[in-house]
Amino acid sequence: MTAFDCFNRLFPLWAILLGALGFYFPAMFTPLSPAIAWLLALVMFTMGLTLSRADFYRVAREPKPILVGLALQFTLMPLTALAVSRLLGLSAELTTGMVLVGTVAGGTASNVIAWLAGGRVALSVSMTLTATLASVILTPLLTWLLLRNTVEINALGMLWGIGKIVLAPVLIGVLLHHFFANSIKRVEPALASAAVILISVIIAIVVALNAGRLASIGALVLLAVVLHNATGLTAGYWLARLFKFDEATCRTIAIEVGMQNSGLAVALAHQFFTASAALPGALFSVWHNVSGSILASWWRRKG
């Protein structure tokens, strides 16, 4: 295992440390708030650099688990986010943030967690890729459907924003991978480390922007995030079992469903809503890596 691999496996620790810096020294990070969308675009670009034609072919060869995961991703997670928000009586701003977390695609960290859990890494990559591309349409559409009676939703603006933040950087990365595959392969662990650093900085910025309110609402939002994530992981696994998939496939689907691209939720909340709406995404970024790592360790011991 390389130094980069060790660094990447400690993602939850870096996220917590940067979040703590943002809380105790907000002045260090609040000036960086306009850069959130650009930072996430860089994360998506690094993801695109790691994708090859084989990843796209794999989607066509094995569509069933991908389609099941996609259906769960964009039904279970948005509806759970809304239900948990109403159950806990969250404000309209925080509910918006929770729904954004629920309507985005699976996070890139899920691929690492799937590997650690004894899942199917190739399937995980294919599911992340498919969900990321689908989210360009589904994230603004589902957000509008679930929140149109609560807050004003600029669905077309979100569509354009996701296109710039997600689709364009991923496609540019894929194109570069096509021409420089051998060179990129040698630096893939470093690319993952760069993504870890960028996401941790995004978390620090959002925490800094909400530092004054965290003492009063932080525990409640964290509870909402934990319930949301736990429902995705648990229901994702057992619903996959209903389709009689093998154990490794069920684990992979559970992780893809339960682990969200919360960095995108943060960027969208900051761009189209408020700093408070970005808080659930920031806390989710930390928590889903912690819970995913714990679950992966437990599954790994089971074999």
Tab-separated table of N, CA and C in Angstrom, residues 98-242:
chain	number	residue	atom	x	y	z
A	98	MET	N	-31.067	18.763	3.103
A	98	MET	CA	-31.234	17.312	3.218
A	98	MET	C	-31.722	16.717	1.890
A	99	VAL	N	-32.697	17.374	1.264
A	99	VAL	CA	-33.242	16.870	-0.003
A	99	VAL	C	-32.176	16.916	-1.098
A	100	LEU	N	-31.355	17.973	-1.091
A	100	LEU	CA	-30.268	18.035	-2.070
A	100	LEU	C	-29.310	16.861	-1.895
A	101	VAL	N	-28.987	16.525	-0.640
A	101	VAL	CA	-28.136	15.355	-0.384
A	101	VAL	C	-28.799	14.095	-0.925
A	102	GLY	N	-30.121	14.004	-0.767
A	102	GLY	CA	-30.837	12.816	-1.221
A	102	GLY	C	-30.979	12.697	-2.715
A	103	THR	N	-30.960	13.827	-3.421
A	103	THR	CA	-31.218	13.779	-4.873
A	103	THR	C	-29.952	13.728	-5.728
A	104	VAL	N	-28.782	13.899	-5.111
A	104	VAL	CA	-27.553	13.810	-5.903
A	104	VAL	C	-27.149	12.347	-6.086
A	105	ALA	N	-26.136	12.130	-6.887
A	105	ALA	CA	-25.656	10.771	-7.170
A	105	ALA	C	-24.804	10.243	-6.018
A	106	GLY	N	-24.370	8.997	-6.141
A	106	GLY	CA	-23.451	8.420	-5.172
A	106	GLY	C	-22.096	9.100	-5.236
A	107	GLY	N	-21.401	9.121	-4.117
A	107	GLY	CA	-20.103	9.801	-4.053
A	107	GLY	C	-18.966	8.927	-4.557
A	108	THR	N	-17.892	9.575	-4.964
A	108	THR	CA	-16.742	8.836	-5.477
A	108	THR	C	-16.057	8.013	-4.378
A	109	ALA	N	-16.206	8.435	-3.124
A	109	ALA	CA	-15.614	7.667	-2.023
A	109	ALA	C	-16.230	6.275	-1.915
A	110	SER	N	-17.424	6.097	-2.491
A	110	SER	CA	-18.088	4.794	-2.427
A	110	SER	C	-17.265	3.709	-3.109
A	111	ASN	N	-16.497	4.086	-4.130
A	111	ASN	CA	-15.681	3.093	-4.841
A	111	ASN	C	-14.599	2.514	-3.933
A	112	VAL	N	-13.990	3.369	-3.116
A	112	VAL	CA	-12.981	2.910	-2.158
A	112	VAL	C	-13.623	2.061	-1.079
A	113	ILE	N	-14.774	2.501	-0.566
A	113	ILE	CA	-15.469	1.766	0.494
A	113	ILE	C	-15.929	0.400	-0.018
A	114	ALA	N	-16.393	0.346	-1.272
A	114	ALA	CA	-16.809	-0.940	-1.855
A	114	ALA	C	-15.637	-1.908	-1.905
A	115	TRP	N	-14.477	-1.401	-2.254
A	115	TRP	CA	-13.270	-2.246	-2.282
A	115	TRP	C	-12.935	-2.751	-0.885
A	116	LEU	N	-12.985	-1.871	0.100
A	116	LEU	CA	-12.669	-2.265	1.471
A	116	LEU	C	-13.694	-3.257	2.024
A	117	ALA	N	-14.937	-3.172	1.541
A	117	ALA	CA	-16.012	-4.020	2.058
A	117	ALA	C	-16.085	-5.382	1.376
A	118	GLY	N	-15.213	-5.632	0.411
A	118	GLY	CA	-15.294	-6.888	-0.326
A	118	GLY	C	-16.391	-6.869	-1.362
A	119	GLY	N	-16.763	-5.667	-1.810
A	119	GLY	CA	-17.772	-5.542	-2.851
A	119	GLY	C	-17.153	-5.657	-4.224
A	120	ARG	N	-17.908	-5.262	-5.231
A	120	ARG	CA	-17.447	-5.345	-6.618
A	120	ARG	C	-17.070	-3.941	-7.090
A	121	VAL	N	-15.791	-3.690	-7.150
A	121	VAL	CA	-15.305	-2.342	-7.439
A	121	VAL	C	-15.721	-1.892	-8.837
A	122	ALA	N	-15.622	-2.779	-9.818
A	122	ALA	CA	-15.996	-2.415	-11.184
A	122	ALA	C	-17.473	-2.020	-11.243
A	123	LEU	N	-18.317	-2.763	-10.543
A	123	LEU	CA	-19.747	-2.421	-10.497
A	123	LEU	C	-19.943	-1.083	-9.794
A	124	SER	N	-19.203	-0.854	-8.728
A	124	SER	CA	-19.309	0.404	-7.986
A	124	SER	C	-18.962	1.592	-8.885
A	125	VAL	N	-17.872	1.463	-9.632
A	125	VAL	CA	-17.474	2.540	-10.547
A	125	VAL	C	-18.560	2.773	-11.596
A	126	SER	N	-19.113	1.686	-12.148
A	126	SER	CA	-20.153	1.805	-13.164
A	126	SER	C	-21.394	2.486	-12.612
A	127	MET	N	-21.778	2.136	-11.362
A	127	MET	CA	-22.947	2.744	-10.742
A	127	MET	C	-22.717	4.223	-10.460
A	128	THR	N	-21.524	4.567	-9.979
A	128	THR	CA	-21.208	5.974	-9.719
A	128	THR	C	-21.258	6.778	-11.008
A	129	LEU	N	-20.678	6.217	-12.059
A	129	LEU	CA	-20.663	6.890	-13.353
A	129	LEU	C	-22.084	7.112	-13.867
A	130	THR	N	-22.903	6.053	-13.862
A	130	THR	CA	-24.267	6.143	-14.381
A	130	THR	C	-25.099	7.133	-13.582
A	131	ALA	N	-25.008	7.041	-12.237
A	131	ALA	CA	-25.780	7.942	-11.386
A	131	ALA	C	-25.329	9.389	-11.544
A	132	THR	N	-24.028	9.601	-11.716
A	132	THR	CA	-23.514	10.961	-11.894
A	132	THR	C	-24.068	11.588	-13.162
A	133	LEU	N	-24.081	10.823	-14.259
A	133	LEU	CA	-24.620	11.340	-15.512
A	133	LEU	C	-26.134	11.557	-15.410
A	134	ALA	N	-26.833	10.625	-14.742
A	134	ALA	CA	-28.288	10.763	-14.585
A	134	ALA	C	-28.647	11.944	-13.695
A	135	SER	N	-27.773	12.261	-12.749
A	135	SER	CA	-28.075	13.339	-11.800
A	135	SER	C	-28.163	14.706	-12.467
A	136	VAL	N	-27.566	14.843	-13.626
A	136	VAL	CA	-27.640	16.125	-14.336
A	136	VAL	C	-29.101	16.503	-14.565
A	137	ILE	N	-29.937	15.510	-14.878
A	137	ILE	CA	-31.373	15.738	-15.078
A	137	ILE	C	-32.168	15.500	-13.793
A	138	LEU	N	-31.869	14.387	-13.104
A	138	LEU	CA	-32.714	13.961	-11.991
A	138	LEU	C	-32.582	14.829	-10.750
A	139	THR	N	-31.386	15.350	-10.466
A	139	THR	CA	-31.228	16.160	-9.250
A	139	THR	C	-32.105	17.413	-9.282
A	140	PRO	N	-32.038	18.246	-10.324
A	140	PRO	CA	-32.946	19.410	-10.326
A	140	PRO	C	-34.415	19.030	-10.416
A	141	LEU	N	-34.728	17.953	-11.180
A	141	LEU	CA	-36.122	17.545	-11.337
A	141	LEU	C	-36.715	17.080	-10.004
A	142	LEU	N	-36.000	16.188	-9.297
A	142	LEU	CA	-36.504	15.667	-8.033
A	142	LEU	C	-36.548	16.749	-6.958
A	143	THR	N	-35.553	17.620	-6.946
A	143	THR	CA	-35.553	18.714	-5.975
A	143	THR	C	-36.776	19.605	-6.184
A	144	TRP	N	-37.072	19.895	-7.430
A	144	TRP	CA	-38.252	20.713	-7.741
A	144	TRP	C	-39.540	19.999	-7.337
A	145	LEU	N	-39.648	18.710	-7.635
A	145	LEU	CA	-40.866	17.965	-7.306
A	145	LEU	C	-41.105	17.909	-5.794
A	146	LEU	N	-40.041	17.734	-5.010
A	146	LEU	CA	-40.195	17.552	-3.570
A	146	LEU	C	-40.303	18.865	-2.801
A	147	LEU	N	-39.742	19.944	-3.345
A	147	LEU	CA	-39.670	21.183	-2.573
A	147	LEU	C	-40.399	22.362	-3.210
A	148	ARG	N	-41.068	22.150	-4.332
A	148	ARG	CA	-41.645	23.289	-5.050
A	148	ARG	C	-42.703	24.037	-4.235
A	149	ASN	N	-43.341	23.353	-3.279
A	149	ASN	CA	-44.352	24.016	-2.446
A	149	ASN	C	-43.745	24.653	-1.196
A	150	THR	N	-42.433	24.486	-1.002
A	150	THR	CA	-41.781	24.981	0.219
A	150	THR	C	-40.851	26.147	-0.061
A	151	VAL	N	-39.994	25.995	-1.041
A	151	VAL	CA	-39.036	27.052	-1.396
A	151	VAL	C	-39.042	27.250	-2.905
A	152	GLU	N	-38.523	28.376	-3.335
A	152	GLU	CA	-38.429	28.645	-4.768
A	152	GLU	C	-37.260	27.858	-5.356
A	153	ILE	N	-37.546	27.079	-6.386
A	153	ILE	CA	-36.534	26.216	-7.011
A	153	ILE	C	-36.250	26.705	-8.417
A	154	ASN	N	-34.998	27.025	-8.679
A	154	ASN	CA	-34.563	27.393	-10.027
A	154	ASN	C	-34.028	26.125	-10.705
A	155	ALA	N	-34.970	25.287	-11.172
A	155	ALA	CA	-34.588	23.977	-11.716
A	155	ALA	C	-33.684	24.103	-12.938
A	156	LEU	N	-33.991	25.050	-13.828
A	156	LEU	CA	-33.161	25.212	-15.024
A	156	LEU	C	-31.769	25.722	-14.659
A	157	GLY	N	-31.714	26.604	-13.666
A	157	GLY	CA	-30.413	27.082	-13.200
A	157	GLY	C	-29.592	25.962	-12.606
A	158	MET	N	-30.257	25.074	-11.827
A	158	MET	CA	-29.562	23.921	-11.253
A	158	MET	C	-29.081	22.987	-12.349
A	159	LEU	N	-29.916	22.793	-13.376
A	159	LEU	CA	-29.527	21.932	-14.498
A	159	LEU	C	-28.256	22.463	-15.157
A	160	TRP	N	-28.220	23.761	-15.409
A	160	TRP	CA	-27.047	24.377	-16.025
A	160	TRP	C	-25.847	24.308	-15.079
A	161	GLY	N	-26.100	24.541	-13.782
A	161	GLY	CA	-25.018	24.487	-12.795
A	161	GLY	C	-24.400	23.108	-12.696
A	162	ILE	N	-25.234	22.060	-12.681
A	162	ILE	CA	-24.721	20.694	-12.597
A	162	ILE	C	-23.957	20.339	-13.871
A	163	GLY	N	-24.451	20.846	-14.997
A	163	GLY	CA	-23.735	20.607	-16.244
A	163	GLY	C	-22.317	21.150	-16.185
A	164	LYS	N	-22.166	22.345	-15.597
A	164	LYS	CA	-20.836	22.961	-15.490
A	164	LYS	C	-19.981	22.308	-14.412
A	165	ILE	N	-20.614	21.953	-13.277
A	165	ILE	CA	-19.857	21.438	-12.137
A	165	ILE	C	-19.525	19.958	-12.295
A	166	VAL	N	-20.449	19.199	-12.917
A	166	VAL	CA	-20.307	17.734	-12.975
A	166	VAL	C	-19.999	17.244	-14.384
A	167	LEU	N	-20.917	17.486	-15.297
A	167	LEU	CA	-20.831	16.841	-16.605
A	167	LEU	C	-19.594	17.275	-17.394
A	168	ALA	N	-19.384	18.572	-17.515
A	168	ALA	CA	-18.246	19.059	-18.306
A	168	ALA	C	-16.899	18.604	-17.734
A	169	PRO	N	-16.647	18.748	-16.418
A	169	PRO	CA	-15.359	18.285	-15.886
A	169	PRO	C	-15.151	16.780	-16.053
A	170	VAL	N	-16.207	15.981	-15.842
A	170	VAL	CA	-16.077	14.526	-15.999
A	170	VAL	C	-15.731	14.177	-17.435
A	171	LEU	N	-16.437	14.771	-18.380
A	171	LEU	CA	-16.199	14.459	-19.792
A	171	LEU	C	-14.800	14.899	-20.239
A	172	ILE	N	-14.345	16.045	-19.762
A	172	ILE	CA	-12.977	16.491	-20.084
A	172	ILE	C	-11.963	15.510	-19.517
A	173	GLY	N	-12.211	15.047	-18.278
A	173	GLY	CA	-11.317	14.065	-17.664
A	173	GLY	C	-11.289	12.760	-18.437
A	174	VAL	N	-12.464	12.283	-18.862
A	174	VAL	CA	-12.537	11.040	-19.652
A	174	VAL	C	-11.771	11.195	-20.956
A	175	LEU	N	-11.914	12.340	-21.604
A	175	LEU	CA	-11.214	12.589	-22.860
A	175	LEU	C	-9.695	12.556	-22.666
A	176	LEU	N	-9.219	13.193	-21.607
A	176	LEU	CA	-7.782	13.181	-21.327
A	176	LEU	C	-7.298	11.770	-20.999
A	177	HIS	N	-8.134	10.987	-20.280
A	177	HIS	CA	-7.772	9.606	-19.960
A	177	HIS	C	-7.589	8.794	-21.237
A	178	HIS	N	-8.423	9.069	-22.224
A	178	HIS	CA	-8.344	8.328	-23.485
A	178	HIS	C	-6.975	8.519	-24.148
A	179	PHE	N	-6.423	9.714	-24.064
A	179	PHE	CA	-5.165	10.012	-24.759
A	179	PHE	C	-3.924	9.776	-23.880
A	180	PHE	N	-4.096	9.847	-22.564
A	180	PHE	CA	-2.940	9.740	-21.680
A	180	PHE	C	-3.152	8.681	-20.592
A	181	ALA	N	-3.771	7.560	-20.965
A	181	ALA	CA	-4.161	6.537	-19.992
A	181	ALA	C	-2.973	6.021	-19.182
A	182	ASN	N	-1.869	5.719	-19.823
A	182	ASN	CA	-0.727	5.137	-19.118
A	182	ASN	C	-0.139	6.108	-18.096
A	183	SER	N	-0.030	7.358	-18.475
A	183	SER	CA	0.506	8.356	-17.551
A	183	SER	C	-0.429	8.564	-16.373
A	184	ILE	N	-1.731	8.612	-16.630
A	184	ILE	CA	-2.715	8.837	-15.566
A	184	ILE	C	-2.761	7.663	-14.611
A	185	LYS	N	-2.612	6.446	-15.139
A	185	LYS	CA	-2.653	5.255	-14.291
A	185	LYS	C	-1.596	5.317	-13.190
A	186	ARG	N	-0.450	5.879	-13.503
A	186	ARG	CA	0.644	5.943	-12.532
A	186	ARG	C	0.362	6.924	-11.400
A	187	VAL	N	-0.522	7.890	-11.647
A	187	VAL	CA	-0.767	8.911	-10.619
A	187	VAL	C	-2.180	8.833	-10.038
A	188	GLU	N	-2.912	7.733	-10.308
A	188	GLU	CA	-4.290	7.625	-9.822
A	188	GLU	C	-4.411	7.770	-8.307
A	189	PRO	N	-3.540	7.109	-7.503
A	189	PRO	CA	-3.663	7.313	-6.047
A	189	PRO	C	-3.490	8.775	-5.642
A	190	ALA	N	-2.614	9.488	-6.347
A	190	ALA	CA	-2.421	10.907	-6.047
A	190	ALA	C	-3.653	11.719	-6.432
A	191	LEU	N	-4.344	11.315	-7.511
A	191	LEU	CA	-5.570	12.001	-7.911
A	191	LEU	C	-6.639	11.833	-6.841
A	192	ALA	N	-6.747	10.619	-6.287
A	192	ALA	CA	-7.709	10.383	-5.210
A	192	ALA	C	-7.371	11.227	-3.990
A	193	SER	N	-6.084	11.352	-3.689
A	193	SER	CA	-5.661	12.186	-2.554
A	193	SER	C	-6.024	13.644	-2.783
A	194	ALA	N	-5.876	14.097	-4.021
A	194	ALA	CA	-6.258	15.470	-4.346
A	194	ALA	C	-7.747	15.681	-4.115
A	195	ALA	N	-8.556	14.687	-4.505
A	195	ALA	CA	-10.001	14.781	-4.286
A	195	ALA	C	-10.328	14.821	-2.796
A	196	VAL	N	-9.629	14.015	-2.004
A	196	VAL	CA	-9.829	14.007	-0.550
A	196	VAL	C	-9.543	15.390	0.028
A	197	ILE	N	-8.455	16.000	-0.389
A	197	ILE	CA	-8.078	17.331	0.110
A	197	ILE	C	-9.122	18.368	-0.295
A	198	LEU	N	-9.554	18.333	-1.552
A	198	LEU	CA	-10.513	19.314	-2.045
A	198	LEU	C	-11.845	19.209	-1.309
A	199	ILE	N	-12.340	17.976	-1.119
A	199	ILE	CA	-13.614	17.798	-0.417
A	199	ILE	C	-13.486	18.244	1.033
A	200	SER	N	-12.355	17.958	1.669
A	200	SER	CA	-12.141	18.375	3.059
A	200	SER	C	-12.134	19.896	3.177
A	201	VAL	N	-11.555	20.577	2.203
A	201	VAL	CA	-11.550	22.045	2.206
A	201	VAL	C	-12.976	22.583	2.035
A	202	ILE	N	-13.766	21.938	1.162
A	202	ILE	CA	-15.164	22.340	0.990
A	202	ILE	C	-15.915	22.218	2.315
A	203	ILE	N	-15.686	21.111	3.029
A	203	ILE	CA	-16.325	20.913	4.333
A	203	ILE	C	-15.934	22.042	5.281
A	204	ALA	N	-14.653	22.379	5.308
A	204	ALA	CA	-14.174	23.444	6.197
A	204	ALA	C	-14.851	24.773	5.882
A	205	ILE	N	-15.028	25.073	4.605
A	205	ILE	CA	-15.661	26.335	4.208
A	205	ILE	C	-17.112	26.383	4.695
A	206	VAL	N	-17.849	25.284	4.464
A	206	VAL	CA	-19.261	25.262	4.855
A	206	VAL	C	-19.404	25.333	6.375
A	207	VAL	N	-18.566	24.606	7.097
A	207	VAL	CA	-18.609	24.672	8.560
A	207	VAL	C	-18.292	26.092	9.025
A	208	ALA	N	-17.311	26.726	8.406
A	208	ALA	CA	-16.953	28.105	8.771
A	208	ALA	C	-18.120	29.054	8.545
A	209	LEU	N	-18.828	28.885	7.442
A	209	LEU	CA	-19.970	29.744	7.141
A	209	LEU	C	-21.109	29.557	8.135
A	210	ASN	N	-21.177	28.376	8.768
A	210	ASN	CA	-22.257	28.071	9.713
A	210	ASN	C	-21.771	27.979	11.160
A	211	ALA	N	-20.541	28.430	11.410
A	211	ALA	CA	-19.953	28.267	12.747
A	211	ALA	C	-20.820	28.851	13.848
A	212	GLY	N	-21.449	29.979	13.580
A	212	GLY	CA	-22.265	30.624	14.599
A	212	GLY	C	-23.522	29.862	14.958
A	213	ARG	N	-24.013	29.026	14.043
A	213	ARG	CA	-25.270	28.303	14.272
A	213	ARG	C	-25.057	26.847	14.670
A	214	LEU	N	-23.852	26.351	14.517
A	214	LEU	CA	-23.622	24.924	14.758
A	214	LEU	C	-23.953	24.506	16.188
A	215	ALA	N	-23.664	25.369	17.146
A	215	ALA	CA	-23.915	25.012	18.545
A	215	ALA	C	-25.389	24.735	18.799
A	216	SER	N	-26.272	25.447	18.097
A	216	SER	CA	-27.707	25.293	18.344
A	216	SER	C	-28.359	24.247	17.447
A	217	ILE	N	-27.873	24.065	16.225
A	217	ILE	CA	-28.545	23.148	15.300
A	217	ILE	C	-27.689	21.958	14.887
A	218	GLY	N	-26.394	21.987	15.237
A	218	GLY	CA	-25.486	20.952	14.746
A	218	GLY	C	-25.898	19.542	15.129
A	219	ALA	N	-26.281	19.330	16.393
A	219	ALA	CA	-26.630	17.985	16.859
A	219	ALA	C	-27.864	17.456	16.145
A	220	LEU	N	-28.857	18.326	15.938
A	220	LEU	CA	-30.089	17.901	15.275
A	220	LEU	C	-29.829	17.544	13.818
A	221	VAL	N	-29.031	18.371	13.139
A	221	VAL	CA	-28.713	18.086	11.736
A	221	VAL	C	-27.882	16.809	11.621
A	222	LEU	N	-26.952	16.616	12.554
A	222	LEU	CA	-26.150	15.390	12.534
A	222	LEU	C	-27.039	14.163	12.716
A	223	LEU	N	-28.035	14.249	13.614
A	223	LEU	CA	-28.972	13.129	13.795
A	223	LEU	C	-29.717	12.851	12.495
A	224	ALA	N	-30.164	13.901	11.823
A	224	ALA	CA	-30.862	13.729	10.547
A	224	ALA	C	-29.969	13.045	9.522
A	225	VAL	N	-28.715	13.468	9.464
A	225	VAL	CA	-27.753	12.903	8.523
A	225	VAL	C	-27.489	11.427	8.828
A	226	VAL	N	-27.335	11.097	10.106
A	226	VAL	CA	-27.089	9.703	10.509
A	226	VAL	C	-28.273	8.824	10.126
A	227	LEU	N	-29.497	9.277	10.398
A	227	LEU	CA	-30.698	8.499	10.057
A	227	LEU	C	-30.818	8.322	8.539
A	228	HIS	N	-30.540	9.379	7.803
A	228	HIS	CA	-30.613	9.328	6.338
A	228	HIS	C	-29.616	8.315	5.778
A	229	ASN	N	-28.380	8.423	6.221
A	229	ASN	CA	-27.320	7.532	5.751
A	229	ASN	C	-27.591	6.079	6.147
A	230	ALA	N	-28.004	5.864	7.390
A	230	ALA	CA	-28.270	4.502	7.871
A	230	ALA	C	-29.404	3.851	7.089
A	231	THR	N	-30.432	4.620	6.770
A	231	THR	CA	-31.547	4.084	5.987
A	231	THR	C	-31.085	3.679	4.597
A	232	GLY	N	-30.254	4.517	3.976
A	232	GLY	CA	-29.756	4.194	2.645
A	232	GLY	C	-28.920	2.926	2.625
A	233	LEU	N	-28.005	2.794	3.594
A	233	LEU	CA	-27.146	1.612	3.650
A	233	LEU	C	-27.948	0.346	3.939
A	234	THR	N	-28.848	0.428	4.931
A	234	THR	CA	-29.607	-0.753	5.359
A	234	THR	C	-30.628	-1.176	4.310
A	235	ALA	N	-31.466	-0.236	3.899
A	235	ALA	CA	-32.505	-0.567	2.916
A	235	ALA	C	-31.878	-0.914	1.572
A	236	GLY	N	-30.785	-0.233	1.216
A	236	GLY	CA	-30.115	-0.558	-0.044
A	236	GLY	C	-29.663	-2.006	-0.086
A	237	TYR	N	-29.121	-2.487	1.036
A	237	TYR	CA	-28.640	-3.869	1.097
A	237	TYR	C	-29.799	-4.861	1.011
A	238	TRP	N	-30.813	-4.661	1.855
A	238	TRP	CA	-31.882	-5.661	1.933
A	238	TRP	C	-32.797	-5.627	0.719
A	239	LEU	N	-32.995	-4.467	0.118
A	239	LEU	CA	-33.782	-4.420	-1.113
A	239	LEU	C	-33.022	-5.075	-2.263
A	240	ALA	N	-31.698	-4.943	-2.266
A	240	ALA	CA	-30.897	-5.644	-3.275
A	240	ALA	C	-31.002	-7.152	-3.093
A	241	ARG	N	-31.083	-7.589	-1.843
A	241	ARG	CA	-31.241	-9.027	-1.575
A	241	ARG	C	-32.540	-9.567	-2.180
A	242	LEU	N	-33.578	-8.740	-2.220
A	242	LEU	CA	-34.852	-9.176	-2.802
A	242	LEU	C	-34.715	-9.530	-4.276
